[in-house]
PDB file of C-alpha atoms in Angstrom:
ATOM      1  CA  UNK A   1     -14.436 -13.758 -40.666  1.00 65.00           C
ATOM      2  CA  UNK A   2     -15.560 -16.506 -38.297  1.00 85.00           C
ATOM      3  CA  UNK A   3     -18.586 -15.634 -36.173  1.00 89.00           C
ATOM      4  CA  UNK A   4     -16.595 -16.079 -32.950  1.00 87.00           C
ATOM      5  CA  UNK A   5     -13.930 -13.691 -34.239  1.00 91.00           C
ATOM      6  CA  UNK A   6     -16.552 -11.159 -35.326  1.00 92.00           C
ATOM      7  CA  UNK A   7     -18.202 -11.207 -31.892  1.00 94.00           C
ATOM      8  CA  UNK A   8     -14.979 -10.938 -29.894  1.00 92.00           C
ATOM      9  CA  UNK A   9     -13.803  -8.088 -32.151  1.00 93.00           C
ATOM     10  CA  UNK A  10     -16.951  -5.935 -32.077  1.00 94.00           C
ATOM     11  CA  UNK A  11     -18.806  -6.948 -28.895  1.00 96.00           C
ATOM     12  CA  UNK A  12     -18.307  -7.554 -25.195  1.00 97.00           C
ATOM     13  CA  UNK A  13     -19.335 -10.854 -23.679  1.00 95.00           C
ATOM     14  CA  UNK A  14     -21.089 -10.672 -20.317  1.00 96.00           C
ATOM     15  CA  UNK A  15     -17.954 -10.889 -18.169  1.00 96.00           C
ATOM     16  CA  UNK A  16     -16.191  -8.151 -20.151  1.00 97.00           C
ATOM     17  CA  UNK A  17     -19.234  -5.889 -19.943  1.00 97.00           C
ATOM     18  CA  UNK A  18     -19.588  -6.373 -16.189  1.00 97.00           C
ATOM     19  CA  UNK A  19     -15.891  -5.743 -15.688  1.00 97.00           C
ATOM     20  CA  UNK A  20     -16.034  -2.529 -17.722  1.00 97.00           C
ATOM     21  CA  UNK A  21     -18.981  -1.305 -15.618  1.00 97.00           C
ATOM     22  CA  UNK A  22     -17.603  -2.647 -12.326  1.00 97.00           C
ATOM     23  CA  UNK A  23     -20.817  -4.572 -11.645  1.00 97.00           C
ATOM     24  CA  UNK A  24     -21.607  -8.263 -11.255  1.00 96.00           C
ATOM     25  CA  UNK A  25     -23.857 -10.462 -13.392  1.00 95.00           C
ATOM     26  CA  UNK A  26     -26.651 -10.243 -10.817  1.00 96.00           C
ATOM     27  CA  UNK A  27     -26.723  -6.447 -11.159  1.00 97.00           C
ATOM     28  CA  UNK A  28     -26.861  -6.741 -14.944  1.00 97.00           C
ATOM     29  CA  UNK A  29     -29.726  -9.224 -14.718  1.00 97.00           C
ATOM     30  CA  UNK A  30     -31.553  -6.921 -12.294  1.00 96.00           C
ATOM     31  CA  UNK A  31     -31.215  -4.005 -14.720  1.00 97.00           C
ATOM     32  CA  UNK A  32     -32.666  -6.131 -17.503  1.00 97.00           C
ATOM     33  CA  UNK A  33     -35.554  -7.326 -15.337  1.00 97.00           C
ATOM     34  CA  UNK A  34     -36.295  -3.680 -14.529  1.00 96.00           C
ATOM     35  CA  UNK A  35     -36.231  -2.834 -18.270  1.00 97.00           C
ATOM     36  CA  UNK A  36     -33.455  -0.285 -17.959  1.00 98.00           C
ATOM     37  CA  UNK A  37     -30.705  -2.164 -19.844  1.00 98.00           C
ATOM     38  CA  UNK A  38     -30.701  -3.938 -23.238  1.00 97.00           C
ATOM     39  CA  UNK A  39     -30.795  -7.669 -23.694  1.00 97.00           C
ATOM     40  CA  UNK A  40     -27.747  -9.225 -25.395  1.00 97.00           C
ATOM     41  CA  UNK A  41     -27.444  -8.773 -29.144  1.00 96.00           C
ATOM     42  CA  UNK A  42     -26.196 -12.297 -29.713  1.00 96.00           C
ATOM     43  CA  UNK A  43     -26.757 -15.409 -27.597  1.00 94.00           C
ATOM     44  CA  UNK A  44     -24.340 -18.181 -28.494  1.00 91.00           C
ATOM     45  CA  UNK A  45     -24.710 -21.866 -27.677  1.00 89.00           C
ATOM     46  CA  UNK A  46     -21.582 -23.961 -28.221  1.00 83.00           C
ATOM     47  CA  UNK A  47     -21.536 -27.738 -28.176  1.00 82.00           C
ATOM     48  CA  UNK A  48     -17.993 -28.709 -27.250  1.00 77.00           C
ATOM     49  CA  UNK A  49     -16.171 -31.964 -27.658  1.00 83.00           C
ATOM     50  CA  UNK A  50     -12.790 -32.026 -25.920  1.00 86.00           C
ATOM     51  CA  UNK A  51     -10.265 -34.801 -26.372  1.00 88.00           C
ATOM     52  CA  UNK A  52      -7.260 -35.034 -24.058  1.00 85.00           C
ATOM     53  CA  UNK A  53      -5.033 -37.548 -22.329  1.00 79.00           C
ATOM     54  CA  UNK A  54      -7.835 -38.032 -19.805  1.00 84.00           C
ATOM     55  CA  UNK A  55     -10.294 -38.982 -22.491  1.00 84.00           C
ATOM     56  CA  UNK A  56     -13.266 -37.398 -24.290  1.00 88.00           C
ATOM     57  CA  UNK A  57     -15.360 -34.695 -22.645  1.00 84.00           C
ATOM     58  CA  UNK A  58     -18.499 -33.135 -24.131  1.00 82.00           C
ATOM     59  CA  UNK A  59     -20.483 -30.168 -22.846  1.00 78.00           C
ATOM     60  CA  UNK A  60     -22.519 -27.113 -23.805  1.00 84.00           C
ATOM     61  CA  UNK A  61     -21.429 -23.534 -23.157  1.00 82.00           C
ATOM     62  CA  UNK A  62     -23.473 -20.358 -23.451  1.00 88.00           C
ATOM     63  CA  UNK A  63     -22.209 -16.832 -24.074  1.00 93.00           C
ATOM     64  CA  UNK A  64     -24.053 -13.536 -24.436  1.00 96.00           C
ATOM     65  CA  UNK A  65     -22.590 -10.631 -26.410  1.00 96.00           C
ATOM     66  CA  UNK A  66     -23.398  -6.936 -26.043  1.00 97.00           C
ATOM     67  CA  UNK A  67     -22.539  -3.958 -28.287  1.00 96.00           C
ATOM     68  CA  UNK A  68     -19.655  -1.958 -26.882  1.00 96.00           C
ATOM     69  CA  UNK A  69     -21.789   1.147 -26.597  1.00 95.00           C
ATOM     70  CA  UNK A  70     -23.642  -0.580 -23.751  1.00 97.00           C
ATOM     71  CA  UNK A  71     -20.787   0.513 -21.505  1.00 97.00           C
ATOM     72  CA  UNK A  72     -21.721   4.159 -22.148  1.00 97.00           C
ATOM     73  CA  UNK A  73     -25.359   3.392 -21.354  1.00 98.00           C
ATOM     74  CA  UNK A  74     -24.517   1.509 -18.161  1.00 98.00           C
ATOM     75  CA  UNK A  75     -22.203   4.284 -16.986  1.00 98.00           C
ATOM     76  CA  UNK A  76     -25.052   6.726 -17.507  1.00 97.00           C
ATOM     77  CA  UNK A  77     -27.415   4.578 -15.414  1.00 97.00           C
ATOM     78  CA  UNK A  78     -24.889   4.522 -12.597  1.00 97.00           C
ATOM     79  CA  UNK A  79     -24.086   8.233 -12.788  1.00 96.00           C
ATOM     80  CA  UNK A  80     -27.760   9.264 -12.929  1.00 96.00           C
ATOM     81  CA  UNK A  81     -28.722   6.717 -10.219  1.00 96.00           C
ATOM     82  CA  UNK A  82     -31.458   5.324 -12.481  1.00 96.00           C
ATOM     83  CA  UNK A  83     -33.361   2.346 -11.095  1.00 89.00           C
ATOM     84  CA  UNK A  84     -36.732   2.360 -12.881  1.00 96.00           C
ATOM     85  CA  UNK A  85     -37.839   1.910 -16.478  1.00 97.00           C
ATOM     86  CA  UNK A  86     -39.587   5.291 -16.555  1.00 96.00           C
ATOM     87  CA  UNK A  87     -36.406   7.064 -15.453  1.00 97.00           C
ATOM     88  CA  UNK A  88     -34.379   5.113 -17.998  1.00 98.00           C
ATOM     89  CA  UNK A  89     -36.802   6.006 -20.796  1.00 98.00           C
ATOM     90  CA  UNK A  90     -36.686   9.705 -19.899  1.00 97.00           C
ATOM     91  CA  UNK A  91     -32.874   9.563 -19.944  1.00 98.00           C
ATOM     92  CA  UNK A  92     -32.953   7.794 -23.308  1.00 98.00           C
ATOM     93  CA  UNK A  93     -35.457  10.286 -24.751  1.00 96.00           C
ATOM     94  CA  UNK A  94     -33.290  13.234 -23.635  1.00 96.00           C
ATOM     95  CA  UNK A  95     -30.262  11.806 -25.420  1.00 97.00           C
ATOM     96  CA  UNK A  96     -32.266  10.877 -28.509  1.00 95.00           C
ATOM     97  CA  UNK A  97     -33.713  14.402 -28.752  1.00 92.00           C
ATOM     98  CA  UNK A  98     -30.277  15.963 -28.232  1.00 95.00           C
ATOM     99  CA  UNK A  99     -28.893  13.858 -31.093  1.00 95.00           C
ATOM    100  CA  UNK A 100     -31.803  14.917 -33.318  1.00 92.00           C
ATOM    101  CA  UNK A 101     -31.038  18.556 -32.575  1.00 92.00           C
ATOM    102  CA  UNK A 102     -27.376  18.018 -33.411  1.00 95.00           C
ATOM    103  CA  UNK A 103     -28.228  16.536 -36.807  1.00 94.00           C
ATOM    104  CA  UNK A 104     -30.624  19.393 -37.537  1.00 90.00           C
ATOM    105  CA  UNK A 105     -27.806  21.840 -36.759  1.00 93.00           C
ATOM    106  CA  UNK A 106     -25.613  19.941 -39.227  1.00 92.00           C
ATOM    107  CA  UNK A 107     -28.135  20.646 -41.971  1.00 90.00           C
ATOM    108  CA  UNK A 108     -30.231  17.490 -42.111  1.00 88.00           C
ATOM    109  CA  UNK A 109     -33.795  18.409 -43.010  1.00 80.00           C
ATOM    110  CA  UNK A 110     -36.588  16.284 -41.560  1.00 75.00           C
ATOM    111  CA  UNK A 111     -39.885  16.782 -39.775  1.00 68.00           C
ATOM    112  CA  UNK A 112     -42.313  14.767 -37.701  1.00 63.00           C
ATOM    113  CA  UNK A 113     -44.292  13.761 -40.788  1.00 63.00           C
ATOM    114  CA  UNK A 114     -41.331  11.660 -41.888  1.00 59.00           C
ATOM    115  CA  UNK A 115     -41.644   9.556 -38.721  1.00 67.00           C
ATOM    116  CA  UNK A 116     -45.251   8.640 -39.665  1.00 63.00           C
ATOM    117  CA  UNK A 117     -46.215   9.349 -36.047  1.00 69.00           C
ATOM    118  CA  UNK A 118     -45.650  11.848 -33.242  1.00 81.00           C
ATOM    119  CA  UNK A 119     -42.029  12.112 -32.186  1.00 83.00           C
ATOM    120  CA  UNK A 120     -42.885  10.963 -28.651  1.00 86.00           C
ATOM    121  CA  UNK A 121     -44.514   7.814 -30.000  1.00 87.00           C
ATOM    122  CA  UNK A 122     -41.546   7.175 -32.268  1.00 89.00           C
ATOM    123  CA  UNK A 123     -39.040   7.498 -29.413  1.00 93.00           C
ATOM    124  CA  UNK A 124     -41.110   5.075 -27.332  1.00 94.00           C
ATOM    125  CA  UNK A 125     -40.937   2.549 -30.185  1.00 93.00           C
ATOM    126  CA  UNK A 126     -37.191   3.033 -30.534  1.00 95.00           C
ATOM    127  CA  UNK A 127     -36.780   2.606 -26.761  1.00 97.00           C
ATOM    128  CA  UNK A 128     -38.462  -0.800 -26.886  1.00 97.00           C
ATOM    129  CA  UNK A 129     -36.247  -1.796 -29.804  1.00 96.00           C
ATOM    130  CA  UNK A 130     -33.207  -0.549 -27.877  1.00 97.00           C
ATOM    131  CA  UNK A 131     -34.104  -2.788 -24.922  1.00 97.00           C
ATOM    132  CA  UNK A 132     -34.461  -5.765 -27.279  1.00 96.00           C
ATOM    133  CA  UNK A 133     -30.975  -4.919 -28.600  1.00 93.00           C
ATOM    134  CA  UNK A 134     -32.170  -4.481 -32.166  1.00 94.00           C
ATOM    135  CA  UNK A 135     -29.754  -1.594 -32.591  1.00 95.00           C
ATOM    136  CA  UNK A 136     -26.937  -3.619 -31.076  1.00 93.00           C
ATOM    137  CA  UNK A 137     -27.123  -5.649 -34.286  1.00 95.00           C
ATOM    138  CA  UNK A 138     -27.952  -2.835 -36.730  1.00 96.00           C
ATOM    139  CA  UNK A 139     -25.405  -0.232 -35.621  1.00 97.00           C
ATOM    140  CA  UNK A 140     -21.659  -0.368 -35.141  1.00 96.00           C
ATOM    141  CA  UNK A 141     -21.644   0.125 -31.369  1.00 96.00           C
ATOM    142  CA  UNK A 142     -25.241   0.434 -30.177  1.00 96.00           C
ATOM    143  CA  UNK A 143     -24.751   4.117 -29.279  1.00 97.00           C
ATOM    144  CA  UNK A 144     -27.752   6.442 -29.153  1.00 97.00           C
ATOM    145  CA  UNK A 145     -26.060   8.834 -31.602  1.00 97.00           C
ATOM    146  CA  UNK A 146     -25.803   5.928 -34.039  1.00 98.00           C
ATOM    147  CA  UNK A 147     -29.433   4.950 -33.496  1.00 97.00           C
ATOM    148  CA  UNK A 148     -30.569   8.473 -34.351  1.00 96.00           C
ATOM    149  CA  UNK A 149     -28.221   8.576 -37.351  1.00 97.00           C
ATOM    150  CA  UNK A 150     -29.784   5.372 -38.691  1.00 96.00           C
ATOM    151  CA  UNK A 151     -33.329   6.654 -38.111  1.00 93.00           C
ATOM    152  CA  UNK A 152     -32.712  10.006 -39.800  1.00 94.00           C
ATOM    153  CA  UNK A 153     -30.474   8.635 -42.528  1.00 95.00           C
ATOM    154  CA  UNK A 154     -33.126   6.110 -43.552  1.00 93.00           C
ATOM    155  CA  UNK A 155     -35.909   8.688 -43.452  1.00 91.00           C
ATOM    156  CA  UNK A 156     -33.990  11.109 -45.660  1.00 92.00           C
ATOM    157  CA  UNK A 157     -32.971   8.392 -48.117  1.00 94.00           C
ATOM    158  CA  UNK A 158     -36.506   7.017 -48.366  1.00 92.00           C
ATOM    159  CA  UNK A 159     -37.951  10.501 -48.824  1.00 90.00           C
ATOM    160  CA  UNK A 160     -35.532  11.437 -51.632  1.00 92.00           C
ATOM    161  CA  UNK A 161     -35.636   8.097 -53.444  1.00 94.00           C
ATOM    162  CA  UNK A 162     -39.344   7.391 -52.879  1.00 92.00           C
ATOM    163  CA  UNK A 163     -38.599   4.338 -50.742  1.00 91.00           C
ATOM    164  CA  UNK A 164     -35.600   3.474 -52.949  1.00 92.00           C
ATOM    165  CA  UNK A 165     -37.847   2.996 -55.969  1.00 91.00           C
ATOM    166  CA  UNK A 166     -36.823   5.948 -58.182  1.00 91.00           C
ATOM    167  CA  UNK A 167     -35.110   4.964 -61.393  1.00 91.00           C
ATOM    168  CA  UNK A 168     -32.767   7.964 -61.291  1.00 90.00           C
ATOM    169  CA  UNK A 169     -31.940  11.164 -59.388  1.00 92.00           C
ATOM    170  CA  UNK A 170     -31.335  14.728 -60.501  1.00 91.00           C
ATOM    171  CA  UNK A 171     -28.346  16.737 -59.287  1.00 91.00           C
ATOM    172  CA  UNK A 172     -30.251  18.398 -56.434  1.00 92.00           C
ATOM    173  CA  UNK A 173     -31.506  15.047 -55.171  1.00 91.00           C
ATOM    174  CA  UNK A 174     -28.026  13.540 -55.390  1.00 92.00           C
ATOM    175  CA  UNK A 175     -26.585  16.454 -53.413  1.00 90.00           C
ATOM    176  CA  UNK A 176     -29.147  15.904 -50.648  1.00 90.00           C
ATOM    177  CA  UNK A 177     -28.753  12.128 -50.673  1.00 93.00           C
ATOM    178  CA  UNK A 178     -24.970  12.095 -50.319  1.00 92.00           C
ATOM    179  CA  UNK A 179     -24.801  13.387 -46.706  1.00 93.00           C
ATOM    180  CA  UNK A 180     -27.478  10.876 -45.656  1.00 94.00           C
ATOM    181  CA  UNK A 181     -25.511   7.991 -47.170  1.00 94.00           C
ATOM    182  CA  UNK A 182     -22.360   9.174 -45.379  1.00 94.00           C
ATOM    183  CA  UNK A 183     -24.302   9.427 -42.111  1.00 96.00           C
ATOM    184  CA  UNK A 184     -25.525   5.848 -42.499  1.00 97.00           C
ATOM    185  CA  UNK A 185     -22.045   4.663 -43.424  1.00 96.00           C
ATOM    186  CA  UNK A 186     -20.667   5.927 -40.111  1.00 95.00           C
ATOM    187  CA  UNK A 187     -23.468   4.360 -38.069  1.00 97.00           C
ATOM    188  CA  UNK A 188     -24.507   1.068 -39.671  1.00 97.00           C
ATOM    189  CA  UNK A 189     -22.936  -2.235 -38.758  1.00 95.00           C
ATOM    190  CA  UNK A 190     -21.254  -4.274 -41.466  1.00 92.00           C
ATOM    191  CA  UNK A 191     -22.892  -7.350 -39.951  1.00 89.00           C
ATOM    192  CA  UNK A 192     -21.652 -10.874 -39.424  1.00 88.00           C
ATOM    193  CA  UNK A 193     -20.991 -12.854 -42.597  1.00 88.00           C
ATOM    194  CA  UNK A 194     -24.253 -14.801 -42.338  1.00 88.00           C
ATOM    195  CA  UNK A 195     -26.233 -11.535 -42.018  1.00 86.00           C
ATOM    196  CA  UNK A 196     -24.604  -9.318 -44.670  1.00 85.00           C
ATOM    197  CA  UNK A 197     -27.150  -9.982 -47.423  1.00 85.00           C
ATOM    198  CA  UNK A 198     -30.011  -8.766 -45.237  1.00 86.00           C
ATOM    199  CA  UNK A 199     -28.361  -5.820 -43.437  1.00 92.00           C
ATOM    200  CA  UNK A 200     -29.486  -2.215 -43.670  1.00 95.00           C
ATOM    201  CA  UNK A 201     -25.980  -1.437 -44.940  1.00 95.00           C
ATOM    202  CA  UNK A 202     -26.619  -3.626 -47.980  1.00 94.00           C
ATOM    203  CA  UNK A 203     -30.060  -2.116 -48.641  1.00 94.00           C
ATOM    204  CA  UNK A 204     -29.318   1.528 -47.888  1.00 95.00           C
ATOM    205  CA  UNK A 205     -25.667   1.890 -48.905  1.00 94.00           C
ATOM    206  CA  UNK A 206     -24.271  -0.842 -51.145  1.00 93.00           C
ATOM    207  CA  UNK A 207     -27.396  -1.255 -53.291  1.00 93.00           C
ATOM    208  CA  UNK A 208     -28.032   2.491 -53.654  1.00 93.00           C
ATOM    209  CA  UNK A 209     -24.406   3.244 -54.520  1.00 92.00           C
ATOM    210  CA  UNK A 210     -24.695   0.847 -57.445  1.00 92.00           C
ATOM    211  CA  UNK A 211     -28.215   1.900 -58.437  1.00 91.00           C
ATOM    212  CA  UNK A 212     -27.526   5.639 -58.502  1.00 90.00           C
ATOM    213  CA  UNK A 213     -23.769   5.517 -59.198  1.00 87.00           C
ATOM    214  CA  UNK A 214     -22.935   7.230 -55.905  1.00 84.00           C
ATOM    215  CA  UNK A 215     -19.862   7.550 -53.754  1.00 73.00           C
ATOM    216  CA  UNK A 216     -19.537   7.808 -49.965  1.00 64.00           C
ATOM    217  CA  UNK A 217     -16.143   9.533 -50.015  1.00 59.00           C
TER     218      UNK A 217
END
């Protein structure tokens, strides 16, 4: 799939995002300056050469692309009347914690030791990565539920497989690993063609399925 097709299929460019949120580009830029809204996931520079009856015309065009889940985040900012980074972080942390609780209720076992730091510190790190739009590239839609799914899925996989280094798994380990792989499969982006080899999907799903003879069905 061409990069332009991939971006138009899975992302919103700036105009589409602003239209979906009923805001203008100045408002979006203000949100980003206030550190309440993510930066674009992809910034595209096109060098165009146009030939027509009038002659040859050359120019450069720039487009920014955002994960579609940014609409949900922007709607939340508007609904909650959030206008500062501290308010935005608290809102993010509430949703992150709620998603953690939901996964725990679904039977995923994890504890703070798996995060290698206090949960509050971890959420602060994820918040900064969210603003940089890291998860707009890593996940399918940039949704907070997906971000938490990736965090927990990776932690569980790494814990069971000893950082994906175990030569084999017993039946109990396979039974625990399967739900984590399925969780990651629902959340992780497939990535643009030029990124596929280095994606988390390749490392945490495709490679492990082959290594441990797994299935995600």
